[in-house]
CSV table of C-alpha atoms and ligand atoms in Angstrom, one decimal:
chain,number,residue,atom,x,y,z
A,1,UNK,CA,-182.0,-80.5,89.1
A,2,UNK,CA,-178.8,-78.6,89.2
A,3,UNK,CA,-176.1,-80.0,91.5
A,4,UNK,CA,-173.1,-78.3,90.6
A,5,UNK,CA,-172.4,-75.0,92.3
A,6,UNK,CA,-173.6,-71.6,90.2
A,7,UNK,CA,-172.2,-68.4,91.1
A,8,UNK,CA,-175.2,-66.3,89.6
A,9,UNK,CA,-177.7,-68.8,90.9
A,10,UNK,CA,-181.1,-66.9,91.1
A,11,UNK,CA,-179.6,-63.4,89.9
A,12,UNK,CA,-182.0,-62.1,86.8
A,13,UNK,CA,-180.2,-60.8,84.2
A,14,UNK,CA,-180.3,-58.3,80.9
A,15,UNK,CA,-178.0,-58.1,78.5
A,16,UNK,CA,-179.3,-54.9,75.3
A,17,UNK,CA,-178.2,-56.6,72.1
A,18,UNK,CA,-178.1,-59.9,73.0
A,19,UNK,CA,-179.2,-61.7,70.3
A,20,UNK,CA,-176.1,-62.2,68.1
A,21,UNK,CA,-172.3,-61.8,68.7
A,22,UNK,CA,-170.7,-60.5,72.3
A,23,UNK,CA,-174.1,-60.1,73.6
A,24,UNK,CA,-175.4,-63.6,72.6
A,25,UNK,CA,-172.1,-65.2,74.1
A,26,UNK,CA,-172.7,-63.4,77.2
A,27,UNK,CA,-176.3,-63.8,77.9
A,28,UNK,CA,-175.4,-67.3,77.2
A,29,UNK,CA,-172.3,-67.8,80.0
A,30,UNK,CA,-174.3,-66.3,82.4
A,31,UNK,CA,-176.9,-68.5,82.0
A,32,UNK,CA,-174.1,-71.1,82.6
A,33,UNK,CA,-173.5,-69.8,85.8
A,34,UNK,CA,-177.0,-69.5,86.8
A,35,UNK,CA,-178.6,-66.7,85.8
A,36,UNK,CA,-182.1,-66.3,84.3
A,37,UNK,CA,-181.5,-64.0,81.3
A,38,UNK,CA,-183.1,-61.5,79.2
A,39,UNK,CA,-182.2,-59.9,75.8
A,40,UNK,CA,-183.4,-57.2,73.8
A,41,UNK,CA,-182.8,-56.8,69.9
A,42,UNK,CA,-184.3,-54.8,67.0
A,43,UNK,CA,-183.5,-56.8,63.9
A,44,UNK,CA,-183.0,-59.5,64.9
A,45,UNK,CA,-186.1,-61.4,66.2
A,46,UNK,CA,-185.7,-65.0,64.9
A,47,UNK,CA,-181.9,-64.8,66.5
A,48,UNK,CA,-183.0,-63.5,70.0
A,49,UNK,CA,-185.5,-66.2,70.1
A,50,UNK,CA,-182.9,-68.9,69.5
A,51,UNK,CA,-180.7,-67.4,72.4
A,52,UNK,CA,-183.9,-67.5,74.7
A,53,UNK,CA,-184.2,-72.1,73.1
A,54,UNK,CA,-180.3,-72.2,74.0
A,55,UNK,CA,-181.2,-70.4,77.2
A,56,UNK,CA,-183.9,-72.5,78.4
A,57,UNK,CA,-181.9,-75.9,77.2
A,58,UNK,CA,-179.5,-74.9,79.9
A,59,UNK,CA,-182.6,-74.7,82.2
A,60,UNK,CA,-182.7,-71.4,82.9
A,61,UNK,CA,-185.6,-69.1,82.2
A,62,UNK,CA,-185.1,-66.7,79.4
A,63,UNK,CA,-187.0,-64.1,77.8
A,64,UNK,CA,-186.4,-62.1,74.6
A,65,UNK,CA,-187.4,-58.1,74.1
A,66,UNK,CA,-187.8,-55.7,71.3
A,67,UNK,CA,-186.2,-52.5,72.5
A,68,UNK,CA,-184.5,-50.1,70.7
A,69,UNK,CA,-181.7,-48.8,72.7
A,70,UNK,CA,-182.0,-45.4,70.2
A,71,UNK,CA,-185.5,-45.1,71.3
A,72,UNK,CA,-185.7,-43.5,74.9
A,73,UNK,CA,-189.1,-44.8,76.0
A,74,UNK,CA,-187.4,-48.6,74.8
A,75,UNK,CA,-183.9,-48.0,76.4
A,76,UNK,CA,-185.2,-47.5,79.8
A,77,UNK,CA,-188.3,-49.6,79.9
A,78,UNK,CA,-186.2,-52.7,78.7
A,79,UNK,CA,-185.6,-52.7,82.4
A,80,UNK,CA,-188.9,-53.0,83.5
A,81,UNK,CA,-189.8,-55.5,81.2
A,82,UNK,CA,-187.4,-57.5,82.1
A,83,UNK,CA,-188.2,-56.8,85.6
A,84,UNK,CA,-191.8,-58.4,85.2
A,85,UNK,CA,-190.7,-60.7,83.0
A,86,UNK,CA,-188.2,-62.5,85.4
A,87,UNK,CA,-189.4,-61.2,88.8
A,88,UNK,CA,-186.4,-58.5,89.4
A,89,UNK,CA,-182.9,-57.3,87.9
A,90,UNK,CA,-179.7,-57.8,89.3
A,91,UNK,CA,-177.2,-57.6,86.4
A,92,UNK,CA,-177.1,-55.1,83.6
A,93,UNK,CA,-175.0,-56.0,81.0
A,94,UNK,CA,-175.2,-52.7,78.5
A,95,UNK,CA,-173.9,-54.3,75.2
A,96,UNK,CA,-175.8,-53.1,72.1
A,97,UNK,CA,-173.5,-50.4,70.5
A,98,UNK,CA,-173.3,-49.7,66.5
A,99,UNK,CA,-170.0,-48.2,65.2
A,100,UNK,CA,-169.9,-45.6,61.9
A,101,UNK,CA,-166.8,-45.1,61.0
A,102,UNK,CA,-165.0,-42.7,58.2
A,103,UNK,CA,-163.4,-39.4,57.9
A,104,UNK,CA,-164.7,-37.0,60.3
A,105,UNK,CA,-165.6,-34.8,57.1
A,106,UNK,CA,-167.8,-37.1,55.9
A,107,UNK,CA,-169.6,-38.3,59.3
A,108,UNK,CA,-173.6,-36.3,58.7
A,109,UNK,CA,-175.6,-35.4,61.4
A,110,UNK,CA,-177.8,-38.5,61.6
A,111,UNK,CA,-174.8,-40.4,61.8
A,112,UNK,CA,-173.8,-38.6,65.0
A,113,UNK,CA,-177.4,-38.5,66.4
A,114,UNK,CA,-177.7,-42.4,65.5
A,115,UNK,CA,-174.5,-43.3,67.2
A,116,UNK,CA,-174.8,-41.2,70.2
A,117,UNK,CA,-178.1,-42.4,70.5
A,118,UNK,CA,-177.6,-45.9,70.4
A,119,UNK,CA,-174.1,-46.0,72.0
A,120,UNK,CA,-174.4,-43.1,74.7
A,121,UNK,CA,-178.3,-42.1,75.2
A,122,UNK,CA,-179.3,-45.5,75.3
A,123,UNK,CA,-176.7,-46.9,77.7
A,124,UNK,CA,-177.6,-44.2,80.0
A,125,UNK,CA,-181.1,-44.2,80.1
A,126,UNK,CA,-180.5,-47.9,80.9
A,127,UNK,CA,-178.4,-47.8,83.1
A,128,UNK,CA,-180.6,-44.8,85.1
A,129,UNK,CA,-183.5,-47.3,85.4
A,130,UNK,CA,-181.4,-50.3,86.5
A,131,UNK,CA,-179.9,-47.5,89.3
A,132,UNK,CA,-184.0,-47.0,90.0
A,133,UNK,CA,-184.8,-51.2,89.9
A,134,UNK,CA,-181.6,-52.6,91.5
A,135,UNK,CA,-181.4,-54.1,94.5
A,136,UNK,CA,-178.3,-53.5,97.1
A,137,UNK,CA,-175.6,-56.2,95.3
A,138,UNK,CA,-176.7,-55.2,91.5
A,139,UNK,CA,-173.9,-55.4,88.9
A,140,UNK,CA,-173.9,-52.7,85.8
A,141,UNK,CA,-171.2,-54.3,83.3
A,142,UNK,CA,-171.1,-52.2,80.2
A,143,UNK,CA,-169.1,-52.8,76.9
A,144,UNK,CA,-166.7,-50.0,76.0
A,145,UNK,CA,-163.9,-50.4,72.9
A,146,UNK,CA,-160.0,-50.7,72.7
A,147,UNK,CA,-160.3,-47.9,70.7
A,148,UNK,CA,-161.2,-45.5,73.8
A,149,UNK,CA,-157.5,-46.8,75.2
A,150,UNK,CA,-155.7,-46.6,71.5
A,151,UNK,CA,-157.1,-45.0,68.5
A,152,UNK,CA,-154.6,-46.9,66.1
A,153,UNK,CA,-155.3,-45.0,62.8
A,154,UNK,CA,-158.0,-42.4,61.3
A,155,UNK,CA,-162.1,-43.1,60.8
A,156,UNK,CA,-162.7,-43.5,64.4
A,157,UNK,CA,-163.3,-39.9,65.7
A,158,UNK,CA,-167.7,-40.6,66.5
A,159,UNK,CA,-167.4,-44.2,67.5
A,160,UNK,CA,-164.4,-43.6,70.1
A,161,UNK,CA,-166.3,-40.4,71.6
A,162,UNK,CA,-169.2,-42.2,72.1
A,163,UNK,CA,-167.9,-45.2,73.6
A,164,UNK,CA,-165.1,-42.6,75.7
A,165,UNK,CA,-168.6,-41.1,77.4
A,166,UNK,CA,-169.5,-44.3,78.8
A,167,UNK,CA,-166.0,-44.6,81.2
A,168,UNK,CA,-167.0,-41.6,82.5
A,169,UNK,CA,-170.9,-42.9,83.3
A,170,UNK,CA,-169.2,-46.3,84.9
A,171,UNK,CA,-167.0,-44.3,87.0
A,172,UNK,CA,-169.3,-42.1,88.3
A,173,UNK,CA,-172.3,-44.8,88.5
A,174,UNK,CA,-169.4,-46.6,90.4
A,175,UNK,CA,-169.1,-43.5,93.1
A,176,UNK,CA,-173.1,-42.9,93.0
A,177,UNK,CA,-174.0,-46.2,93.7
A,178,UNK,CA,-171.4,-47.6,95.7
A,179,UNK,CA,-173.0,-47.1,99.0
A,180,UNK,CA,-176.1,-49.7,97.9
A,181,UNK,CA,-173.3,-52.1,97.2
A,182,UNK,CA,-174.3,-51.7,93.3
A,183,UNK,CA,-171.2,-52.0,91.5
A,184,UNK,CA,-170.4,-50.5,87.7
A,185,UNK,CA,-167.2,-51.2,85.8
A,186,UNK,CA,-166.7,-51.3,81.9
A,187,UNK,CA,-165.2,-53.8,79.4
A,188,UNK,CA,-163.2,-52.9,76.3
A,189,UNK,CA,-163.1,-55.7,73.6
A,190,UNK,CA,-160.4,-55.4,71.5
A,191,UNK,CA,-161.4,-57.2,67.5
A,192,UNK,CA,-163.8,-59.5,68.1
A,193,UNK,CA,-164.6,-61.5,65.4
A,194,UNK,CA,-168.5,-60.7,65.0
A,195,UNK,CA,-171.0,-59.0,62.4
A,196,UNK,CA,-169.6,-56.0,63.0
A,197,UNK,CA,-165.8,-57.1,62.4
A,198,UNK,CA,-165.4,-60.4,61.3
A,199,UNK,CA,-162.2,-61.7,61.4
A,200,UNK,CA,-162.3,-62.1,57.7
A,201,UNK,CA,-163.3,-58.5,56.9
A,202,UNK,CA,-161.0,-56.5,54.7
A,203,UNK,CA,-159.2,-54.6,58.0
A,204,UNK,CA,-159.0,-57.7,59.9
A,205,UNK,CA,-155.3,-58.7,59.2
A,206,UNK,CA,-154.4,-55.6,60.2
A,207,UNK,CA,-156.3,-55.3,63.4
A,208,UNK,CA,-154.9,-58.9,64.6
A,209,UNK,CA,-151.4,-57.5,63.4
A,210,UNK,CA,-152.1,-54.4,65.9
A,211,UNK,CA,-152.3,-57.0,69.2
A,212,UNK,CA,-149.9,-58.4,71.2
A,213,UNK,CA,-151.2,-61.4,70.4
A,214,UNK,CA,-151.6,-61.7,67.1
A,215,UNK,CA,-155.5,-62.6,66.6
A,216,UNK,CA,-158.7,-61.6,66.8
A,217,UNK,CA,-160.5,-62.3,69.8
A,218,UNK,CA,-163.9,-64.1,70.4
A,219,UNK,CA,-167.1,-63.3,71.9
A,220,UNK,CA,-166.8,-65.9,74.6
A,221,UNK,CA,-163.8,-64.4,75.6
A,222,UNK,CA,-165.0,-61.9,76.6
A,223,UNK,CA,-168.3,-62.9,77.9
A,224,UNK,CA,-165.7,-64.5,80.5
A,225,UNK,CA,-164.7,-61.1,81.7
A,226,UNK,CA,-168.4,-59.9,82.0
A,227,UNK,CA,-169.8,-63.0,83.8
A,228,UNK,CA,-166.8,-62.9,86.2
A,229,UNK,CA,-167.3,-59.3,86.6
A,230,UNK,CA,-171.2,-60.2,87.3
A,231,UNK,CA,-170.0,-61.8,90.4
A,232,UNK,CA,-166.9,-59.8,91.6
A,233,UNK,CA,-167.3,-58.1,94.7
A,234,UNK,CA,-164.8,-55.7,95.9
A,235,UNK,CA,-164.4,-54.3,92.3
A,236,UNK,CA,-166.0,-51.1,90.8
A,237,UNK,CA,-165.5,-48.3,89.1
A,238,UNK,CA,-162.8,-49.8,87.0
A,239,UNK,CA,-161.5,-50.6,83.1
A,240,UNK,CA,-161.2,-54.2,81.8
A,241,UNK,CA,-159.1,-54.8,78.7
A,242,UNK,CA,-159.9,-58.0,76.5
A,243,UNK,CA,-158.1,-57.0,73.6
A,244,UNK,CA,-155.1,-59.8,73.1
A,245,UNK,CA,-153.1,-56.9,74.1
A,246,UNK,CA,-154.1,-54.1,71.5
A,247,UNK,CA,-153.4,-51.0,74.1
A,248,UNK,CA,-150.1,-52.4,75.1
B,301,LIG,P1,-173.0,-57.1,66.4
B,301,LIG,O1,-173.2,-56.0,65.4
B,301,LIG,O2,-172.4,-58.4,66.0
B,301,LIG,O3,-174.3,-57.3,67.3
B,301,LIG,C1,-174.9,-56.2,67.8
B,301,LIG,C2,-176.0,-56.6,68.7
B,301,LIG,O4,-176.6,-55.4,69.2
B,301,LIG,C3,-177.1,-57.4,68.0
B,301,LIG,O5,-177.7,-58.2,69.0
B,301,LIG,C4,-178.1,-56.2,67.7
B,301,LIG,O6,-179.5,-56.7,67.6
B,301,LIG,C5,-178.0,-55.3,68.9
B,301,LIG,N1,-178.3,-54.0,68.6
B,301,LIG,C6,-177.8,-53.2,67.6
B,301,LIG,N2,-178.4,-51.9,67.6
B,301,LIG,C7,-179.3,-52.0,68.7
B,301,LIG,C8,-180.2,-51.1,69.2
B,301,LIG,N3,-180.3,-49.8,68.7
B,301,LIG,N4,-181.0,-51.4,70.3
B,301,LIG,C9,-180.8,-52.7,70.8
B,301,LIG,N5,-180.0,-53.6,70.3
B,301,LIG,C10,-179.2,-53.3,69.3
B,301,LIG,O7,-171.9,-56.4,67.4
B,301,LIG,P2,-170.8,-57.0,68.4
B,301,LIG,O8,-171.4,-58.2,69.1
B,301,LIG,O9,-169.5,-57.0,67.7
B,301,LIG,O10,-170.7,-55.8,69.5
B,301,LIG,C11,-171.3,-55.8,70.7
B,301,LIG,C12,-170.7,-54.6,71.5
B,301,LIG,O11,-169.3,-54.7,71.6
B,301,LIG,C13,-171.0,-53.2,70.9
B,301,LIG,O12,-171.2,-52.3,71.9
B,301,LIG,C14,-169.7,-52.9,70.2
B,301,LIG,O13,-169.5,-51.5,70.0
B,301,LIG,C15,-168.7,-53.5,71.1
B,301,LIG,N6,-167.4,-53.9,70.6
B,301,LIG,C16,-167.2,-54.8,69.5
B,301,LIG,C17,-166.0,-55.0,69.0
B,301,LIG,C18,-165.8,-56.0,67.9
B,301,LIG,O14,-164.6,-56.1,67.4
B,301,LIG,N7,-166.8,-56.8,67.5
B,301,LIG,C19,-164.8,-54.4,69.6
B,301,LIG,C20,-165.0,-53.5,70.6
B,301,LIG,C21,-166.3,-53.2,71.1
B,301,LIG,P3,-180.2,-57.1,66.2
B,301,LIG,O15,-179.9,-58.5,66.0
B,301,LIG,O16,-181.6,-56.8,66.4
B,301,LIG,O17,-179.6,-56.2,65.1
């Protein structure tokens, strides 16, 4: 039996990409503070199922979902899975991006579909059902980049639109569904060390360089910023930072 207080105790949660990196760290701190917790994956089946064991050693319930945030049946019906799943859905986290970077010359057109998909369709879609499912007090936490606030050198022109179109969406979920008492603000990581950019890949030194800080960043620190975010109440609408200072 749980004795110590839980600020998310009994909220049902969904975090898209949780089974690895940010995601995993965040489905897994708000499962800390309470929350039962679903994640969806593609790949990465195995993984999401260990986040659900770590979940459920925390004594939480947890459930893992295949869903494709490209796939626009999958994107929005993540929701109501997790909805049945858990009984209801009161925090979104949307988290599962992909970045393809290079020379805008060189970027083809199923890279821009893919990303766009994945990064903007997806979130959207998403984010439209949890609008439909949530109850009055529902939290919408999505995962923007640093690189919407500073774009710090060339090969960034796709990933930085798509993830730029999603400050826009929190914003003007924030306005839309304000009056339920719904809130929607967006996070924007700075390097995270992670599959995507491990802090020993070949641009790493020079992205730690780039903060005010000095370092790369990790997953849990910004799964802070979401789960308080998950509980926050007079605050919508608005831009986080975790990036060690990389916008400064
Ligand atoms: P990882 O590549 O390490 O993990 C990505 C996660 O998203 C995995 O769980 C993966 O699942 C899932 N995923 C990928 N594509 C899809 C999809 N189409 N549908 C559903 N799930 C999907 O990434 P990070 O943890 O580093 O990044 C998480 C978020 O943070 C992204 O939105 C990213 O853009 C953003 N971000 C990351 C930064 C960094 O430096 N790491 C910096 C700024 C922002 P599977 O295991 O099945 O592949």
């Amino acid at each position: 039996m749980t004795t110590h207080r839980t600020t998310l105790h009994g909220k049902n949660a969904l975090v898209t990409g949780g089974s690895r990196g940010i995601g995993a760290a965040i489905a897994l701190r708000l499962a800390r503070e309470g929350a039962d917790v679903a994640v969806t994956y593609v790949h990465g089946k195995e993984a999401a199922e260990e986040v659900v064991r770590r979940i459920e050693a925390l004594g939480r319930r947890a459930v893992s979902l295949r869903a494709d945030s490209a796939d626009a049946e999958e994107a929005g019906g993540a929701v109501e899975r997790t909805a049945q799943a858990l009984g209801g859905l009161d925090v979104l986290v949307n988290n599962a991006g992909v970045g393809v970077l290079g020379p805008v010359e060189g970027l083809s057109l199923a890279d821009v579909d893919r990303v766009l998909a994945v990064n903007v369709r997806g979130v959207f879609l998403t984010s439209q059902a949890a609008a439909t499912r949530m109850p009055p007090g529902g939290r919408i936490v999505t995962i923007g980049t640093c690189m919407t606030q500073r774009v710090p050198g060339p090969g960034g022109t796709l990933y930085a639109t798509s993830k730029a179109a999603l400050i826009g969406l929190t914003k003007a979920l924030a306005r839309e569904l304000g009056g339920r008492g719904i809130t929607a603000n967006i996070v924007h990581p700075g390097p995270i060390d992670t599959d995507m950019n491990p802090a020993g890949g070949p641009y790493a030194a020079d992205q730690a360089a780039m903060t005010a800080l000095g370092r790369f960043g990790t997953a849990e620190e910004v799964a802070a910023m979401v789960v308080h975010l998950a509980g926050a109440e007079y605050v919508t609408g608005a831009e986080f930072a975790v990036d060690g200072g990389f916008a400064a």
